Coordinates of C-alpha atoms in Angstrom, one line a residue:
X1 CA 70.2 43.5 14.0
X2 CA 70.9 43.9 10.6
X3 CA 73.5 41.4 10.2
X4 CA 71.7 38.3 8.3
X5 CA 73.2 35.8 11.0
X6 CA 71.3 37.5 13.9
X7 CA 68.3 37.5 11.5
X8 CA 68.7 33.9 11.0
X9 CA 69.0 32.8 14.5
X10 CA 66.5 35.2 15.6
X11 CA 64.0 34.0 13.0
X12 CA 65.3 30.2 14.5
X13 CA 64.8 31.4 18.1
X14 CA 61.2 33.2 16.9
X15 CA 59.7 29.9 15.4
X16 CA 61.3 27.6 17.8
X17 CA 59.3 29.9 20.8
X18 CA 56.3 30.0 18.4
X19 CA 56.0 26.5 18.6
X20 CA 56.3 25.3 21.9
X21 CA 54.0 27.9 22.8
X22 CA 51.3 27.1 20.4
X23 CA 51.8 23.2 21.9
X24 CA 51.9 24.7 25.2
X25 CA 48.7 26.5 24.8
X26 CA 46.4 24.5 23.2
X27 CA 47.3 21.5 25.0
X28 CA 46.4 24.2 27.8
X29 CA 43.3 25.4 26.6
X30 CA 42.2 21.9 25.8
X31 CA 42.5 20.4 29.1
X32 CA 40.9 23.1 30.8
X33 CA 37.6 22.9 28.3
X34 CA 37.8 18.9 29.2
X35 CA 37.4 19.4 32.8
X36 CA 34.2 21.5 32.4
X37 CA 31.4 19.4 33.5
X38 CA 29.8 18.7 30.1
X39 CA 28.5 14.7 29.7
X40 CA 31.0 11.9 31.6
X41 CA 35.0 11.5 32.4
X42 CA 35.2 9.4 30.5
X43 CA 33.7 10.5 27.4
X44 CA 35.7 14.3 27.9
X45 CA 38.7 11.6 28.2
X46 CA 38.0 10.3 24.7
X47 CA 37.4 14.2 22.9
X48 CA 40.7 15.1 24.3
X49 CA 42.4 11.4 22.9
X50 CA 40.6 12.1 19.7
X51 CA 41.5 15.9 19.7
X52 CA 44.9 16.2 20.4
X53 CA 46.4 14.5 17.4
X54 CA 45.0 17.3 15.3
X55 CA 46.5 19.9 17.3
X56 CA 49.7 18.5 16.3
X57 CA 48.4 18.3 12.6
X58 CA 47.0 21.5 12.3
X59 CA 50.0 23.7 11.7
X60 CA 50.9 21.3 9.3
X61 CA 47.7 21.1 7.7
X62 CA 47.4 24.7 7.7
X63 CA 50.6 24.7 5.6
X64 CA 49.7 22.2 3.6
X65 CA 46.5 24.6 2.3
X66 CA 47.9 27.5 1.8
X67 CA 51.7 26.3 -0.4
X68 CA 50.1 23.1 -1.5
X69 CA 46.1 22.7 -2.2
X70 CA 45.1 26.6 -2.4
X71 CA 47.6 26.9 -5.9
X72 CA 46.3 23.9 -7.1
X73 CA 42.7 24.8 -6.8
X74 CA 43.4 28.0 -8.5
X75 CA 45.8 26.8 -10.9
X76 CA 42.4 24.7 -12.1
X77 CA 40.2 28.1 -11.5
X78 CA 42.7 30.1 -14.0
X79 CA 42.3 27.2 -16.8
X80 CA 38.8 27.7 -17.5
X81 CA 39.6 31.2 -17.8
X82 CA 41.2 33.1 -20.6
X83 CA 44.8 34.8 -20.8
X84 CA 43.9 37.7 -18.3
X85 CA 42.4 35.7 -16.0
X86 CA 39.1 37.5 -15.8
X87 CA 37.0 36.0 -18.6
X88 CA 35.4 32.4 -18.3
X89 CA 35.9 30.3 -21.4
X90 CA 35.0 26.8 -20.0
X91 CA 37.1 24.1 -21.8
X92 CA 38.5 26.0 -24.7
X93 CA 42.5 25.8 -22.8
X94 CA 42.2 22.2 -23.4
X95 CA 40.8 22.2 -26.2
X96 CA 43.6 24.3 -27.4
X97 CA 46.3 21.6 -26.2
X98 CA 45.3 18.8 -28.1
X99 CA 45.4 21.2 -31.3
X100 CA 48.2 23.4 -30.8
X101 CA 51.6 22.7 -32.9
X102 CA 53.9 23.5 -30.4
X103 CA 52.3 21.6 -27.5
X104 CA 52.3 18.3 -29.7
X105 CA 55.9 18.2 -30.3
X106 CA 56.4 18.9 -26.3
X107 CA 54.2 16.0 -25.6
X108 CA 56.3 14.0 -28.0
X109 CA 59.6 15.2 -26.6
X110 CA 58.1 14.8 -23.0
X111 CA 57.7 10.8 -23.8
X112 CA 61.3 10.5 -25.8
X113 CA 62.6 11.8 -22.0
X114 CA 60.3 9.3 -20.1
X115 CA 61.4 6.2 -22.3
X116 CA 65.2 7.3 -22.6
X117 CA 66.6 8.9 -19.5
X118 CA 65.2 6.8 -16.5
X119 CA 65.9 3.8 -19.1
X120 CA 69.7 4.1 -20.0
X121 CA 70.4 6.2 -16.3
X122 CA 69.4 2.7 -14.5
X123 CA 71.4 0.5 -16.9
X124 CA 73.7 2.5 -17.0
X125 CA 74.0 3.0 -12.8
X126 CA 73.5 -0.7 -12.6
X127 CA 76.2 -2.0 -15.0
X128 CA 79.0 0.9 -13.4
X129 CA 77.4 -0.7 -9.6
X130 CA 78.5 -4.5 -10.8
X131 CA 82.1 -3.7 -12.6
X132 CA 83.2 -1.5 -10.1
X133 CA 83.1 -3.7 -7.1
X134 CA 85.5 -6.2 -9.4
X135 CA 88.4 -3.8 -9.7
X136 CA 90.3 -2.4 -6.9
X137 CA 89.9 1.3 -8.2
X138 CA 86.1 0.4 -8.0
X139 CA 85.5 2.9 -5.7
X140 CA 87.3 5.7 -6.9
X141 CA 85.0 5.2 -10.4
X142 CA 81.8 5.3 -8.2
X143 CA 83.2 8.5 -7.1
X144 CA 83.9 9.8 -10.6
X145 CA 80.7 8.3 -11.6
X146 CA 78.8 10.2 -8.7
X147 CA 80.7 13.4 -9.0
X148 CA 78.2 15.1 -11.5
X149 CA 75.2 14.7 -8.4
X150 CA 76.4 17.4 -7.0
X151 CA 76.5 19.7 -9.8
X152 CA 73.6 21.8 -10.7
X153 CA 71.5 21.4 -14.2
X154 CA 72.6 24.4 -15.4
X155 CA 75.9 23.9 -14.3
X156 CA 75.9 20.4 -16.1
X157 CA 74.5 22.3 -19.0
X158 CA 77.2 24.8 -19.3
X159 CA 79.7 22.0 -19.3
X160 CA 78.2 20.2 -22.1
X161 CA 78.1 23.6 -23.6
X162 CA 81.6 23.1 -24.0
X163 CA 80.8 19.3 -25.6
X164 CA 78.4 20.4 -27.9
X165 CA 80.8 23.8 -28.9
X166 CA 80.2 24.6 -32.8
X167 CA 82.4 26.7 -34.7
X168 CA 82.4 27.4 -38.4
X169 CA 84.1 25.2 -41.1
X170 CA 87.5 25.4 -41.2
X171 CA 88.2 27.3 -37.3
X172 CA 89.3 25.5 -34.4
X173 CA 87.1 23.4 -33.0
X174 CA 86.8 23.4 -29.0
X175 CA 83.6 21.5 -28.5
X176 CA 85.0 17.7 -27.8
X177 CA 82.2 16.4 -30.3
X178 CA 83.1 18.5 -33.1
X179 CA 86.7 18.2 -32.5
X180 CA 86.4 14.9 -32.7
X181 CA 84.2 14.6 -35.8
X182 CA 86.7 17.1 -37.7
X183 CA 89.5 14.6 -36.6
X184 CA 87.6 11.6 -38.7
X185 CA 87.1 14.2 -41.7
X186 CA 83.4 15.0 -40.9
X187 CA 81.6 18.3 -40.9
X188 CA 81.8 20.2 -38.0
X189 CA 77.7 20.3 -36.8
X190 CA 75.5 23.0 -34.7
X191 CA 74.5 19.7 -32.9
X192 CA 71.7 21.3 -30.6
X193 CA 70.1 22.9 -33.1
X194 CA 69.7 19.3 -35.6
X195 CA 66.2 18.8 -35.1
X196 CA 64.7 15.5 -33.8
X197 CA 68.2 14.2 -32.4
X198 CA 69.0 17.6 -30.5
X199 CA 67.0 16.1 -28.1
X200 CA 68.9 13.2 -27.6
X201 CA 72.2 15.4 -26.9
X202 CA 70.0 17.1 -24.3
X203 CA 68.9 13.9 -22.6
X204 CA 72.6 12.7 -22.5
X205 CA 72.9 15.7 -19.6
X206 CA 70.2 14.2 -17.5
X207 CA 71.9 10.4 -18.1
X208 CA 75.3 11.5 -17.1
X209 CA 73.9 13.2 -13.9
X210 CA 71.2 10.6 -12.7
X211 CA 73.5 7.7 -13.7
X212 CA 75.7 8.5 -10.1
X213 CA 72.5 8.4 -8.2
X214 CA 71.4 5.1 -10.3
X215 CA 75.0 3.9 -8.9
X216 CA 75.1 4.2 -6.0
X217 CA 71.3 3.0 -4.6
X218 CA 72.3 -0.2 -6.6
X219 CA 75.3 -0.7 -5.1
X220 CA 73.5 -0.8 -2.0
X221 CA 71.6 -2.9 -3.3
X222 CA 73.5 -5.8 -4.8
X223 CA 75.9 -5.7 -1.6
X224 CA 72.3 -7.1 0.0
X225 CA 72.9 -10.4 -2.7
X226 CA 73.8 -13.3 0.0
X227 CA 77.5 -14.6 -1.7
X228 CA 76.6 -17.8 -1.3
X229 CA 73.4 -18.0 -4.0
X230 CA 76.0 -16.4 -6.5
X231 CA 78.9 -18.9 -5.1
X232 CA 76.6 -22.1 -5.6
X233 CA 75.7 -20.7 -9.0
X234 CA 79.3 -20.3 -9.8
X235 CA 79.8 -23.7 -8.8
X236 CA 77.0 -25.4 -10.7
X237 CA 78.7 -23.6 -13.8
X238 CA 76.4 -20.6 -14.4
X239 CA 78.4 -18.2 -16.2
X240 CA 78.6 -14.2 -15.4
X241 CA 76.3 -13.1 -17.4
X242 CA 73.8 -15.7 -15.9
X243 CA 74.2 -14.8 -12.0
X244 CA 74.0 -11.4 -13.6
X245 CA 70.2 -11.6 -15.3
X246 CA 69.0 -14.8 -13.0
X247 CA 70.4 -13.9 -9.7
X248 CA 71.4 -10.5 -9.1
X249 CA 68.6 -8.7 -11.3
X250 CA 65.8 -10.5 -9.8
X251 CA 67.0 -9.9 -6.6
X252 CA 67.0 -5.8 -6.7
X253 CA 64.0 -5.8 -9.0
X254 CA 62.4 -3.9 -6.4
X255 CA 65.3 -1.0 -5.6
X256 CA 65.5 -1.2 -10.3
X257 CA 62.1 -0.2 -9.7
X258 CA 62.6 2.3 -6.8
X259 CA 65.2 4.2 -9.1
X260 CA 63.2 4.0 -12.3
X261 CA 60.5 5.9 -10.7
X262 CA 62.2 8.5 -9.1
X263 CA 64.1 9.6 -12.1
X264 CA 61.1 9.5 -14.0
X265 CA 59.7 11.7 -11.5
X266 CA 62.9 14.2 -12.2
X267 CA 62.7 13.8 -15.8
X268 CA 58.7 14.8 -15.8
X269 CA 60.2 18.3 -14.0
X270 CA 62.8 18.9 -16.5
X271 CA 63.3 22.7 -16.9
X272 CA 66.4 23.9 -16.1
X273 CA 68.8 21.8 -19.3
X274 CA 66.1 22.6 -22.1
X275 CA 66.5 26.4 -21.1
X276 CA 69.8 26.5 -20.5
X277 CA 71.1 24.7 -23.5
X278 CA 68.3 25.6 -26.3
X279 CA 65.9 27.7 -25.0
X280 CA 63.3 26.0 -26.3
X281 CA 63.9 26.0 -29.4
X282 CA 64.6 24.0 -32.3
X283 CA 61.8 21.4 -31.3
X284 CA 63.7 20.7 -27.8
X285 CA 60.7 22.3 -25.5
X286 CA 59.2 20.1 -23.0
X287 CA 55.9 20.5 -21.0
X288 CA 57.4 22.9 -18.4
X289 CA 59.4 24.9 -20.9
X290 CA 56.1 25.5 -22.7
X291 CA 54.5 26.4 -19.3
X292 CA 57.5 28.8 -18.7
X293 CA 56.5 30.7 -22.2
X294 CA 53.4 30.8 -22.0
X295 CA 53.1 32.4 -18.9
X296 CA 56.6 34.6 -18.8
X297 CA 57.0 35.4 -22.0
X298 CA 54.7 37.5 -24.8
X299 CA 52.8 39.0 -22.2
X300 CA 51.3 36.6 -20.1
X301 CA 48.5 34.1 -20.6
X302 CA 47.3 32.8 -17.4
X303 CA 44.7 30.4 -18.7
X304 CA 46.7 28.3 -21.1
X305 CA 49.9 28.3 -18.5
X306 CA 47.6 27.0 -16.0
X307 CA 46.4 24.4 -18.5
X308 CA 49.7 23.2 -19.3
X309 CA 50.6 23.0 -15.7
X310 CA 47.8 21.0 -14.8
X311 CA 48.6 18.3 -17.9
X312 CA 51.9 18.4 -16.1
X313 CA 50.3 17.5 -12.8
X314 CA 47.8 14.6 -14.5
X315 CA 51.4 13.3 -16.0
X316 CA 52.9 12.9 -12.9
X317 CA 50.2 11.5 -10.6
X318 CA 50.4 8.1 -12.4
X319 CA 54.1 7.7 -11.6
X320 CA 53.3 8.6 -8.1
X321 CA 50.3 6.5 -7.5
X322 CA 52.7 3.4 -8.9
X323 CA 55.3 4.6 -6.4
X324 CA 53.0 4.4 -3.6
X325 CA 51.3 1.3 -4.3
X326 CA 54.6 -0.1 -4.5
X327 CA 55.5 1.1 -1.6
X328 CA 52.5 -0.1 0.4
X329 CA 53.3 -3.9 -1.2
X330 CA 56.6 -3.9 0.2
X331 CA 55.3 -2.7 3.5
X332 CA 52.7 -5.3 3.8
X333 CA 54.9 -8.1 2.5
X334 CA 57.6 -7.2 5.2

């Protein structure tokens, strides 16, 4: 039984079991406590209607506590503590954040990633979604275009390793950027390490892997267009770049804002590319970089991690609470 394939199907076979009896018997136990002769049929009738749904729940629910609410509530205990975890010191964490050097210039690069990525990654998606479907190689540039979705971010990363590749003045240069910069008689440059506009070479990653996913859910999208509003357009003498900002834009508006949310989402997580490429440094960190350090590295400091992970949390529920009140319009609308 030590082979990992009769572990897995076991462990499958286990919860599988585990479930259908936990159904089984409180479905059991429940009807059998709603036949005891306690008040009328047809009030037992309605506490087993109204109970049974949370039998379902609960294991869920259960869940749900222990992976989901218990970390955050003592995520939030651990911030009015100090870096062992055992002294109270109210407010002071986030006090520290709005004063602290390092977290500034996170913040800053935090909002360059909001405005940038999800930006150009939609345009970007949506321009590649209209060309393509007017060539007849259109589709094997979607799949070109998508191809970097299924690559990791610190596989991406190591790629554009290879992009951003710096060697001295005067060697051979095998970094595509340099190479190319030598070519035109420039300077070979350390490009990740330029301050301010490292950043951008970092974003660039996240753009060339979200711009596929962009793609293709506008695609989609504009195949939903009916042919005959763009054909009567066409006909009244609207030119392409009209259909394309009157007709077709207004028209996915909604799925634009579907995909503008959901890479902001990925952008606010962003970990993997800023460690993999920089490490941090050279004023590249973002919020869960800092997080990362502050709690893995230099010994530890559980109250100001938590406090940074909790600004991470307050900076994505706005994003989500736009998603979902979207969501709900369309749903009601429908």
């Amino acid at each position: 039984m030590t082979n990992p394939i009769f572990q897995t199907i076991a462990a499958v076979v286990v919860s599988i079991a585990f479930c259908l009896l936990y159904f089984a018997g409180s479905n059991f136990v429940l009807d059998k406590l709603v036949h005891l002769p306690l008040g009328s049929k047809v009030r037992r009738e309605q506490v087993r209607s109204s109970v049974r749904p949370w039998l379902f729940l609960a294991p869920a629910l259960l869940l749900l506590t222990v992976y989901l609410l218990y970390p955050l509530v003592e995520t939030f205990r651990l911030t009015l503590y100090d870096a062992t975890g055992e002294v109270f010191v109210g407010l002071s964490n986030y006090k520290w954040v709005f004063v602290d050097q390092g977290f500034l210039i996170t913040i800053r690069n935090n909002f360059m990633w909001l405005v940038v990525v999800p930006t150009l990654a939609t345009v970007f998606g949506l321009i590649v979604a209209v060309l393509a479907d007017r060539v007849w190689w259109g589709n094997f540039a979607k799949s070109m275009v998508f191809m970097p979705m299924a690559i990791s971010f610190v596989g991406a990363s190591v790629i554009w390793k290879f992009v951003y590749d710096y060697r001295g003045a005067g060697s051979e240069q095998i970094g595509i950027l340099n190479a190319i910069a030598v070519g035109m008689g420039f300077e070979p440059q350390a490009w990740v390490t330029v301050p301010f506009w490292n950043n951008f070479f970092l974003m660039a990653i996240l753009i060339w892997i979200q711009t596929g996913f962009a793609m293709v859910i506008l695609s989609a999208a504009l195949r939903g267009v009916p042919t005959e509003t763009i054909e009567a357009a066409r006909i009244d003498g609207a030119g392409e770049l009209q259909i394309f900002f009157e007709i077709m834009v207004p028209q996915v508006m909604s799925t634009i804002l579907v995909v503008w949310t959901t890479i902001t989402i990925t952008v606010l997580k962003v970990f993997d590319i800023v460690m993999a490429m920089t490490g941090g440094q050279w004023d590249t960190s973002v919020l869960a970089n800092l997080m990362y350090d502050w709690m893995f590295r230099g010994g530890g400091d559980y109250g100001r991690s938590s406090t940074l992970a909790m600004v991470l949390m307050f900076a994505v529920i706005p994003v989500m609470a736009f998603n979902i009140r979207r969501f709900r319009t369309e749903e009601a609308q429908r």
